[in-house]
């Protein structure tokens, strides 16, 4: 019984250490949490996507990805292109003169939100390096019967993190009650996206 618990929390701790970082996906979830817009579907999509990737890694797909560097390069280039487009799009919002607050900010439909979060998730090459390759490698230290518990712990950390980020963002709403604060947030998000795009492009080339 204790071995199951240790394996679960080993996966939980490793996943938490990898996911709690400033990145495109986390910033997207944070922004939707602040706007209280499609939070549930976005959070669930991120959590289930991570769970699928974790299971794939523990099942041995990490070794397959490691043997196909051209596939990783393709994802890297696609991810760089998407991040560049989204970064420019976000920075353009900073120059818009119309008022934008938590209650009067530009909205997007649920399908568009899910397409965007899917791109942030599945076109990010580091997702495959961290979630699939690293989690898969780490799981080999666990005995085969305990690997499902390791994967369950890792997936639980993802669901907990995205839920806390998406629904906890509303605690920051008082800071985003003015148009200026939203412009600052968009400026930061846009710059981070362009920086990440440049890093991915450099990595691919």
Short mmCIF file of C-alpha atoms in Angstrom, two decimals:
data_model
loop_
_atom_site.label_atom_id
_atom_site.label_comp_id
_atom_site.label_asym_id
_atom_site.label_seq_id
_atom_site.Cartn_x
_atom_site.Cartn_y
_atom_site.Cartn_z
CA UNK A 1 0.00 0.00 0.00
CA UNK A 2 2.78 2.43 0.91
CA UNK A 3 4.52 1.70 -2.41
CA UNK A 4 1.41 2.81 -4.32
CA UNK A 5 1.29 6.05 -2.35
CA UNK A 6 4.99 6.75 -2.91
CA UNK A 7 4.66 6.14 -6.66
CA UNK A 8 1.59 8.40 -6.84
CA UNK A 9 3.28 11.29 -5.08
CA UNK A 10 6.52 10.78 -7.02
CA UNK A 11 4.57 11.35 -10.23
CA UNK A 12 2.66 14.23 -8.65
CA UNK A 13 5.84 16.01 -7.51
CA UNK A 14 7.67 15.60 -10.82
CA UNK A 15 4.69 16.79 -12.86
CA UNK A 16 4.12 19.78 -10.56
CA UNK A 17 7.76 20.84 -10.84
CA UNK A 18 7.54 20.78 -14.64
CA UNK A 19 4.20 22.49 -15.10
CA UNK A 20 4.51 25.42 -12.67
CA UNK A 21 6.39 27.78 -14.96
CA UNK A 22 5.62 30.86 -17.03
CA UNK A 23 4.68 29.60 -20.46
CA UNK A 24 2.27 30.21 -23.31
CA UNK A 25 -0.30 27.69 -22.11
CA UNK A 26 -0.31 28.94 -18.52
CA UNK A 27 -0.65 32.57 -19.63
CA UNK A 28 -3.58 31.64 -21.87
CA UNK A 29 -5.37 29.86 -19.00
CA UNK A 30 -4.64 32.80 -16.68
CA UNK A 31 -6.12 35.31 -19.11
CA UNK A 32 -9.31 33.31 -19.53
CA UNK A 33 -9.53 32.89 -15.78
CA UNK A 34 -9.31 36.64 -15.31
CA UNK A 35 -12.07 37.14 -17.86
CA UNK A 36 -14.16 34.24 -16.46
CA UNK A 37 -14.49 33.09 -20.05
CA UNK A 38 -14.75 29.38 -20.95
CA UNK A 39 -12.68 28.56 -17.85
CA UNK A 40 -14.10 25.07 -17.29
CA UNK A 41 -13.63 23.78 -20.86
CA UNK A 42 -10.15 25.32 -21.14
CA UNK A 43 -9.03 23.86 -17.80
CA UNK A 44 -10.43 20.42 -18.62
CA UNK A 45 -8.85 20.44 -22.08
CA UNK A 46 -5.43 21.22 -20.60
CA UNK A 47 -5.80 18.60 -17.89
CA UNK A 48 -6.98 15.83 -20.20
CA UNK A 49 -4.31 16.69 -22.78
CA UNK A 50 -1.61 16.38 -20.14
CA UNK A 51 -3.13 13.10 -18.95
CA UNK A 52 -3.02 11.69 -22.50
CA UNK A 53 0.60 12.79 -22.94
CA UNK A 54 1.61 11.39 -19.55
CA UNK A 55 0.00 8.02 -20.30
CA UNK A 56 1.72 8.00 -23.69
CA UNK A 57 5.08 8.68 -22.06
CA UNK A 58 4.65 6.03 -19.38
CA UNK A 59 3.52 3.58 -22.09
CA UNK A 60 6.79 4.01 -23.98
CA UNK A 61 6.09 6.69 -26.59
CA UNK A 62 8.92 8.80 -25.19
CA UNK A 63 11.48 6.38 -26.58
CA UNK A 64 9.77 6.52 -29.98
CA UNK A 65 9.88 10.33 -30.07
CA UNK A 66 13.54 10.28 -29.11
CA UNK A 67 14.24 8.17 -32.19
CA UNK A 68 12.40 10.56 -34.56
CA UNK A 69 14.14 13.96 -34.32
CA UNK A 70 12.52 15.24 -37.55
CA UNK A 71 9.07 14.93 -35.99
CA UNK A 72 10.21 17.01 -33.03
CA UNK A 73 11.67 19.61 -35.42
CA UNK A 74 8.36 19.84 -37.27
CA UNK A 75 6.46 20.49 -34.04
CA UNK A 76 9.07 23.07 -33.04
CA UNK A 77 8.68 25.06 -36.27
CA UNK A 78 4.88 24.88 -36.14
CA UNK A 79 4.91 25.98 -32.52
CA UNK A 80 7.23 28.89 -33.26
CA UNK A 81 4.95 30.07 -36.05
CA UNK A 82 1.84 29.92 -33.88
CA UNK A 83 3.50 31.71 -30.95
CA UNK A 84 4.76 34.46 -33.27
CA UNK A 85 1.26 34.99 -34.71
CA UNK A 86 -0.37 35.03 -31.27
CA UNK A 87 2.30 37.34 -29.86
CA UNK A 88 1.81 39.89 -32.65
CA UNK A 89 -1.97 39.61 -32.28
CA UNK A 90 -1.76 40.26 -28.54
CA UNK A 91 0.63 43.21 -28.91
CA UNK A 92 -1.76 44.79 -31.43
CA UNK A 93 -4.40 44.80 -28.70
CA UNK A 94 -2.11 46.99 -26.58
CA UNK A 95 -2.29 49.73 -29.21
CA UNK A 96 -6.08 49.68 -29.40
CA UNK A 97 -7.64 52.78 -27.90
CA UNK A 98 -10.98 51.34 -26.79
CA UNK A 99 -11.54 50.69 -23.11
CA UNK A 100 -10.93 47.15 -21.97
CA UNK A 101 -11.64 45.90 -18.46
CA UNK A 102 -12.51 42.56 -16.90
CA UNK A 103 -16.18 43.06 -17.74
CA UNK A 104 -15.71 44.76 -21.13
CA UNK A 105 -12.81 42.87 -22.65
CA UNK A 106 -12.77 41.32 -26.08
CA UNK A 107 -14.38 37.88 -26.05
CA UNK A 108 -13.83 34.85 -28.24
CA UNK A 109 -16.13 31.91 -28.87
CA UNK A 110 -15.67 28.55 -27.17
CA UNK A 111 -14.51 26.80 -30.39
CA UNK A 112 -11.88 29.49 -30.97
CA UNK A 113 -10.73 29.24 -27.36
CA UNK A 114 -10.36 25.46 -27.64
CA UNK A 115 -8.51 25.71 -30.97
CA UNK A 116 -6.10 28.20 -29.41
CA UNK A 117 -5.46 26.16 -26.27
CA UNK A 118 -5.03 23.05 -28.44
CA UNK A 119 -2.33 24.85 -30.41
CA UNK A 120 -0.62 26.06 -27.23
CA UNK A 121 -0.69 22.51 -25.89
CA UNK A 122 0.00 20.23 -28.84
CA UNK A 123 2.31 22.47 -30.89
CA UNK A 124 4.63 23.05 -27.94
CA UNK A 125 7.67 20.80 -28.42
CA UNK A 126 8.59 21.13 -24.76
CA UNK A 127 5.36 19.33 -23.90
CA UNK A 128 6.74 16.27 -25.66
CA UNK A 129 10.18 16.66 -24.11
CA UNK A 130 8.90 17.22 -20.56
CA UNK A 131 5.60 15.38 -20.37
CA UNK A 132 6.24 12.49 -22.74
CA UNK A 133 10.00 11.94 -22.80
CA UNK A 134 10.98 12.98 -19.26
CA UNK A 135 7.91 11.56 -17.53
CA UNK A 136 8.30 8.36 -19.53
CA UNK A 137 11.96 8.05 -18.58
CA UNK A 138 11.24 8.77 -14.92
CA UNK A 139 8.49 6.15 -14.85
CA UNK A 140 11.00 3.42 -15.74
CA UNK A 141 12.38 3.76 -12.21
CA UNK A 142 9.04 2.44 -10.96
CA UNK A 143 8.19 -1.28 -11.00
CA UNK A 144 5.73 -2.06 -13.81
CA UNK A 145 2.72 -2.64 -11.48
CA UNK A 146 3.27 0.81 -9.92
CA UNK A 147 3.58 2.84 -13.12
CA UNK A 148 -0.20 3.46 -13.42
CA UNK A 149 -0.08 5.06 -9.95
CA UNK A 150 2.89 7.19 -11.03
CA UNK A 151 0.94 8.33 -14.10
CA UNK A 152 -2.18 8.99 -12.00
CA UNK A 153 -0.18 11.20 -9.64
CA UNK A 154 1.35 13.14 -12.53
CA UNK A 155 -2.05 13.67 -14.18
CA UNK A 156 -3.58 14.75 -10.85
CA UNK A 157 -0.96 17.49 -10.53
CA UNK A 158 -1.91 18.83 -13.98
CA UNK A 159 -5.63 18.92 -13.23
CA UNK A 160 -5.00 20.57 -9.86
CA UNK A 161 -2.65 23.19 -11.32
CA UNK A 162 -4.84 24.20 -14.25
CA UNK A 163 -7.92 24.28 -12.03
CA UNK A 164 -6.16 26.49 -9.49
CA UNK A 165 -4.78 28.75 -12.22
CA UNK A 166 -8.04 29.11 -14.11
CA UNK A 167 -10.42 29.52 -11.18
CA UNK A 168 -7.93 31.19 -8.83
CA UNK A 169 -7.24 33.94 -11.36
CA UNK A 170 -10.46 35.69 -10.28
CA UNK A 171 -8.71 36.62 -7.04
CA UNK A 172 -6.54 38.94 -9.15
CA UNK A 173 -9.51 40.65 -10.80
CA UNK A 174 -9.27 43.81 -8.64
CA UNK A 175 -5.85 44.39 -10.22
CA UNK A 176 -7.39 44.26 -13.69
CA UNK A 177 -10.28 46.66 -13.21
CA UNK A 178 -8.76 49.34 -15.47
CA UNK A 179 -7.86 49.33 -19.19
CA UNK A 180 -4.24 50.15 -18.34
CA UNK A 181 -3.78 46.95 -16.33
CA UNK A 182 -5.09 44.86 -19.23
CA UNK A 183 -2.73 46.61 -21.63
CA UNK A 184 0.18 45.79 -19.32
CA UNK A 185 -0.92 42.14 -19.16
CA UNK A 186 -1.23 41.95 -22.95
CA UNK A 187 2.17 43.60 -23.34
CA UNK A 188 3.77 40.99 -21.06
CA UNK A 189 1.94 38.11 -22.76
CA UNK A 190 2.84 39.36 -26.25
CA UNK A 191 6.52 39.78 -25.38
CA UNK A 192 6.68 36.34 -23.74
CA UNK A 193 5.07 34.74 -26.82
CA UNK A 194 7.55 36.39 -29.19
CA UNK A 195 10.46 35.45 -26.93
CA UNK A 196 9.32 31.81 -26.81
CA UNK A 197 8.82 31.83 -30.59
CA UNK A 198 12.39 33.07 -31.06
CA UNK A 199 13.73 30.38 -28.74
CA UNK A 200 11.85 27.65 -30.61
CA UNK A 201 13.01 28.94 -33.99
CA UNK A 202 16.60 29.03 -32.79
CA UNK A 203 16.23 25.51 -31.43
CA UNK A 204 14.83 24.22 -34.74
CA UNK A 205 17.47 25.90 -36.90
#
